[in-house]
Amino acid sequence: QEGKGKRTTRTSSISILLFTNLLDRSLSFRSLPSFLQNEALFLRAAVVVASHGGALMNMMYALQGTAIVKIGYWGQGGMCFPSFFMTMAMKLLHDYWLVMAEGSYSTPLKCSIEDILKTVDHVLSVKR
C-alpha cells in the first residue's frame, strides 16, 4: 500500500517465523488459514521472529517464557519506533529480544539475516 499514512512493505502480507521446538525445526508462513490454527501455532512456538506490526499481537497465544524476537527500525518516517510490543511481551512474561533494521514504519526494512540468526541461536542456547 502506498500513500500518506499507509505502511509500505515489500510483500503483500505479513511474514512471521515460528521455531516450534528446540530442535531447530521451523515454520514460516505469510498468512494464517484460521483463528484456531493461528492460536495453535503460537501456543507451541518456542521462538517467534517477526518485524514490527499487528501480527505480533498473536504473542498473547504463546506460553509464558516464549522468546519474542522483534525486528525493529531506526527510521522515524511515519511513526516513531514504539515500545508497546516490548511492554506486551513483558506483561505476558515472555522473553523479549530486539534486532534493529534499517528503514522506518513507512518504508521496507532491511535487516541482516546474520543478526537474526545469531539472536535466535543465542535465545535457543539460553533455553536449553
PDB file of C-alpha atoms in Angstrom:
ATOM      1  CA  GLN A   1       0.000   0.000   0.000  1.00  0.00           C
ATOM      2  CA  GLU A   2       1.316   3.424  -0.854  1.00  0.00           C
ATOM      3  CA  GLY A   3       0.396   6.925   0.158  1.00  0.00           C
ATOM      4  CA  LYS A   4       0.395   9.156   3.174  1.00  0.00           C
ATOM      5  CA  GLY A   5      -0.444   7.319   6.359  1.00  0.00           C
ATOM      6  CA  LYS A   6      -0.128   3.907   4.720  1.00  0.00           C
ATOM      7  CA  ARG A   7       2.522   1.379   5.628  1.00  0.00           C
ATOM      8  CA  THR A   8       4.560   0.085   2.696  1.00  0.00           C
ATOM      9  CA  THR A   9       6.167  -3.341   2.619  1.00  0.00           C
ATOM     10  CA  ARG A  10       7.901  -5.460   0.010  1.00  0.00           C
ATOM     11  CA  THR A  11       5.384  -8.266   0.449  1.00  0.00           C
ATOM     12  CA  SER A  12       1.647  -8.083   0.311  1.00  0.00           C
ATOM     13  CA  SER A  13       1.186  -9.976   3.562  1.00  0.00           C
ATOM     14  CA  ILE A  14       2.786 -10.406   6.967  1.00  0.00           C
ATOM     15  CA  SER A  15       5.613 -12.875   7.417  1.00  0.00           C
ATOM     16  CA  ILE A  16       6.425 -14.493  10.752  1.00  0.00           C
ATOM     17  CA  LEU A  17       8.884 -17.237  11.581  1.00  0.00           C
ATOM     18  CA  LEU A  18       7.995 -19.601  14.408  1.00  0.00           C
ATOM     19  CA  PHE A  19      10.509 -22.010  15.886  1.00  0.00           C
ATOM     20  CA  THR A  20       8.211 -24.676  17.250  1.00  0.00           C
ATOM     21  CA  ASN A  21      10.727 -26.538  19.389  1.00  0.00           C
ATOM     22  CA  LEU A  22      14.370 -26.556  20.409  1.00  0.00           C
ATOM     23  CA  LEU A  23      15.400 -28.943  17.621  1.00  0.00           C
ATOM     24  CA  ASP A  24      15.756 -26.134  15.057  1.00  0.00           C
ATOM     25  CA  ARG A  25      12.613 -27.116  13.173  1.00  0.00           C
ATOM     26  CA  SER A  26      10.854 -24.005  11.970  1.00  0.00           C
ATOM     27  CA  LEU A  27       7.667 -22.973  10.268  1.00  0.00           C
ATOM     28  CA  SER A  28       7.350 -19.892   8.111  1.00  0.00           C
ATOM     29  CA  PHE A  29       4.064 -18.562   6.834  1.00  0.00           C
ATOM     30  CA  ARG A  30       2.640 -15.483   5.143  1.00  0.00           C
ATOM     31  CA  SER A  31      -0.982 -15.817   6.172  1.00  0.00           C
ATOM     32  CA  LEU A  32      -2.944 -17.996   8.522  1.00  0.00           C
ATOM     33  CA  PRO A  33      -5.854 -20.088   7.322  1.00  0.00           C
ATOM     34  CA  SER A  34      -7.878 -19.911  10.527  1.00  0.00           C
ATOM     35  CA  PHE A  35      -8.057 -18.433  14.014  1.00  0.00           C
ATOM     36  CA  LEU A  36      -7.710 -21.857  15.647  1.00  0.00           C
ATOM     37  CA  GLN A  37      -4.620 -22.764  13.610  1.00  0.00           C
ATOM     38  CA  ASN A  38      -3.127 -19.365  14.430  1.00  0.00           C
ATOM     39  CA  GLU A  39      -3.657 -19.930  18.156  1.00  0.00           C
ATOM     40  CA  ALA A  40      -2.224 -23.465  17.960  1.00  0.00           C
ATOM     41  CA  LEU A  41       0.904 -22.314  16.123  1.00  0.00           C
ATOM     42  CA  PHE A  42       1.733 -19.604  18.631  1.00  0.00           C
ATOM     43  CA  LEU A  43       0.865 -21.885  21.548  1.00  0.00           C
ATOM     44  CA  ARG A  44       3.597 -24.346  20.565  1.00  0.00           C
ATOM     45  CA  ALA A  45       6.218 -21.788  19.478  1.00  0.00           C
ATOM     46  CA  ALA A  46       9.477 -21.663  21.419  1.00  0.00           C
ATOM     47  CA  VAL A  47      10.675 -18.592  19.485  1.00  0.00           C
ATOM     48  CA  VAL A  48       8.688 -16.089  17.422  1.00  0.00           C
ATOM     49  CA  VAL A  49      10.570 -13.865  14.946  1.00  0.00           C
ATOM     50  CA  ALA A  50       8.615 -11.006  13.371  1.00  0.00           C
ATOM     51  CA  SER A  51       9.007  -7.463  12.173  1.00  0.00           C
ATOM     52  CA  HIS A  52       7.084  -4.686  13.869  1.00  0.00           C
ATOM     53  CA  GLY A  53       3.390  -4.994  13.045  1.00  0.00           C
ATOM     54  CA  GLY A  54      -0.020  -6.068  14.216  1.00  0.00           C
ATOM     55  CA  ALA A  55       0.756  -9.761  13.746  1.00  0.00           C
ATOM     56  CA  LEU A  56       2.856  -9.558  16.904  1.00  0.00           C
ATOM     57  CA  MET A  57      -0.405  -9.268  18.853  1.00  0.00           C
ATOM     58  CA  ASN A  58      -0.584 -13.040  18.397  1.00  0.00           C
ATOM     59  CA  MET A  59       2.083 -13.394  21.087  1.00  0.00           C
ATOM     60  CA  MET A  60      -0.858 -13.399  23.508  1.00  0.00           C
ATOM     61  CA  TYR A  61      -1.407 -17.041  22.478  1.00  0.00           C
ATOM     62  CA  ALA A  62       2.180 -18.091  23.252  1.00  0.00           C
ATOM     63  CA  LEU A  63       3.110 -19.798  26.505  1.00  0.00           C
ATOM     64  CA  GLN A  64       4.924 -17.877  29.243  1.00  0.00           C
ATOM     65  CA  GLY A  65       8.645 -17.764  28.545  1.00  0.00           C
ATOM     66  CA  THR A  66       8.301 -17.897  24.774  1.00  0.00           C
ATOM     67  CA  ALA A  67      11.084 -15.852  23.182  1.00  0.00           C
ATOM     68  CA  ILE A  68       9.856 -12.964  21.044  1.00  0.00           C
ATOM     69  CA  VAL A  69      12.493 -11.669  18.602  1.00  0.00           C
ATOM     70  CA  LYS A  70      11.200  -8.446  17.121  1.00  0.00           C
ATOM     71  CA  ILE A  71      12.754  -6.738  14.120  1.00  0.00           C
ATOM     72  CA  GLY A  72      12.579  -3.020  14.875  1.00  0.00           C
ATOM     73  CA  TYR A  73      13.575   0.013  12.829  1.00  0.00           C
ATOM     74  CA  TRP A  74      15.826   3.037  13.253  1.00  0.00           C
ATOM     75  CA  GLY A  75      13.988   5.409  10.913  1.00  0.00           C
ATOM     76  CA  GLN A  76      11.460   7.998  12.013  1.00  0.00           C
ATOM     77  CA  GLY A  77       9.370   8.150   8.813  1.00  0.00           C
ATOM     78  CA  GLY A  78       5.666   7.898   9.590  1.00  0.00           C
ATOM     79  CA  MET A  79       5.840   6.697  13.192  1.00  0.00           C
ATOM     80  CA  CYS A  80       8.488   6.724  15.901  1.00  0.00           C
ATOM     81  CA  PHE A  81       9.587   3.267  16.955  1.00  0.00           C
ATOM     82  CA  PRO A  82       7.033   2.299  19.639  1.00  0.00           C
ATOM     83  CA  SER A  83       7.671   0.103  22.662  1.00  0.00           C
ATOM     84  CA  PHE A  84       4.193  -1.383  23.076  1.00  0.00           C
ATOM     85  CA  PHE A  85       5.170  -4.874  21.847  1.00  0.00           C
ATOM     86  CA  MET A  86       8.037  -4.923  24.348  1.00  0.00           C
ATOM     87  CA  THR A  87       5.592  -3.904  27.078  1.00  0.00           C
ATOM     88  CA  MET A  88       3.111  -6.556  25.971  1.00  0.00           C
ATOM     89  CA  ALA A  89       5.823  -9.249  25.956  1.00  0.00           C
ATOM     90  CA  MET A  90       6.916  -8.247  29.452  1.00  0.00           C
ATOM     91  CA  LYS A  91       3.331  -8.304  30.778  1.00  0.00           C
ATOM     92  CA  LEU A  92       2.836 -11.784  29.273  1.00  0.00           C
ATOM     93  CA  LEU A  93       6.123 -12.947  30.868  1.00  0.00           C
ATOM     94  CA  HIS A  94       7.783 -13.650  27.518  1.00  0.00           C
ATOM     95  CA  ASP A  95      11.488 -13.217  26.828  1.00  0.00           C
ATOM     96  CA  TYR A  96      11.876 -10.208  24.521  1.00  0.00           C
ATOM     97  CA  TRP A  97      14.751  -9.655  22.095  1.00  0.00           C
ATOM     98  CA  LEU A  98      15.179  -6.823  19.615  1.00  0.00           C
ATOM     99  CA  VAL A  99      17.106  -6.830  16.326  1.00  0.00           C
ATOM    100  CA  MET A 100      17.269  -3.434  14.639  1.00  0.00           C
ATOM    101  CA  ALA A 101      16.875  -2.900  10.905  1.00  0.00           C
ATOM    102  CA  GLU A 102      17.399  -0.008   8.538  1.00  0.00           C
ATOM    103  CA  GLY A 103      14.163   1.601   7.431  1.00  0.00           C
ATOM    104  CA  SER A 104      11.100   3.053   9.059  1.00  0.00           C
ATOM    105  CA  TYR A 105       7.429   2.402   9.660  1.00  0.00           C
ATOM    106  CA  SER A 106       6.576   3.617   6.175  1.00  0.00           C
ATOM    107  CA  THR A 107       9.496   2.038   4.258  1.00  0.00           C
ATOM    108  CA  PRO A 108      10.730  -1.517   3.743  1.00  0.00           C
ATOM    109  CA  LEU A 109      13.010  -2.839   6.479  1.00  0.00           C
ATOM    110  CA  LYS A 110      16.478  -4.137   5.638  1.00  0.00           C
ATOM    111  CA  CYS A 111      17.842  -6.398   8.336  1.00  0.00           C
ATOM    112  CA  SER A 112      20.901  -8.625   8.416  1.00  0.00           C
ATOM    113  CA  ILE A 113      19.802 -12.257   8.416  1.00  0.00           C
ATOM    114  CA  GLU A 114      23.061 -12.934  10.263  1.00  0.00           C
ATOM    115  CA  ASP A 115      21.915 -10.692  13.142  1.00  0.00           C
ATOM    116  CA  ILE A 116      18.594 -12.514  13.307  1.00  0.00           C
ATOM    117  CA  LEU A 117      20.188 -15.974  13.223  1.00  0.00           C
ATOM    118  CA  LYS A 118      22.759 -15.032  15.890  1.00  0.00           C
ATOM    119  CA  THR A 119      19.962 -13.773  18.116  1.00  0.00           C
ATOM    120  CA  VAL A 120      17.837 -16.902  17.618  1.00  0.00           C
ATOM    121  CA  ASP A 121      20.893 -19.091  18.213  1.00  0.00           C
ATOM    122  CA  HIS A 122      21.603 -17.249  21.465  1.00  0.00           C
ATOM    123  CA  VAL A 123      17.955 -17.465  22.559  1.00  0.00           C
ATOM    124  CA  LEU A 124      17.881 -21.210  21.902  1.00  0.00           C
ATOM    125  CA  SER A 125      21.179 -21.769  23.726  1.00  0.00           C
ATOM    126  CA  VAL A 126      19.809 -19.940  26.781  1.00  0.00           C
ATOM    127  CA  LYS A 127      16.593 -22.016  26.701  1.00  0.00           C
ATOM    128  CA  ARG A 128      18.436 -25.371  26.584  1.00  0.00           C
TER     129      ARG A 128
END
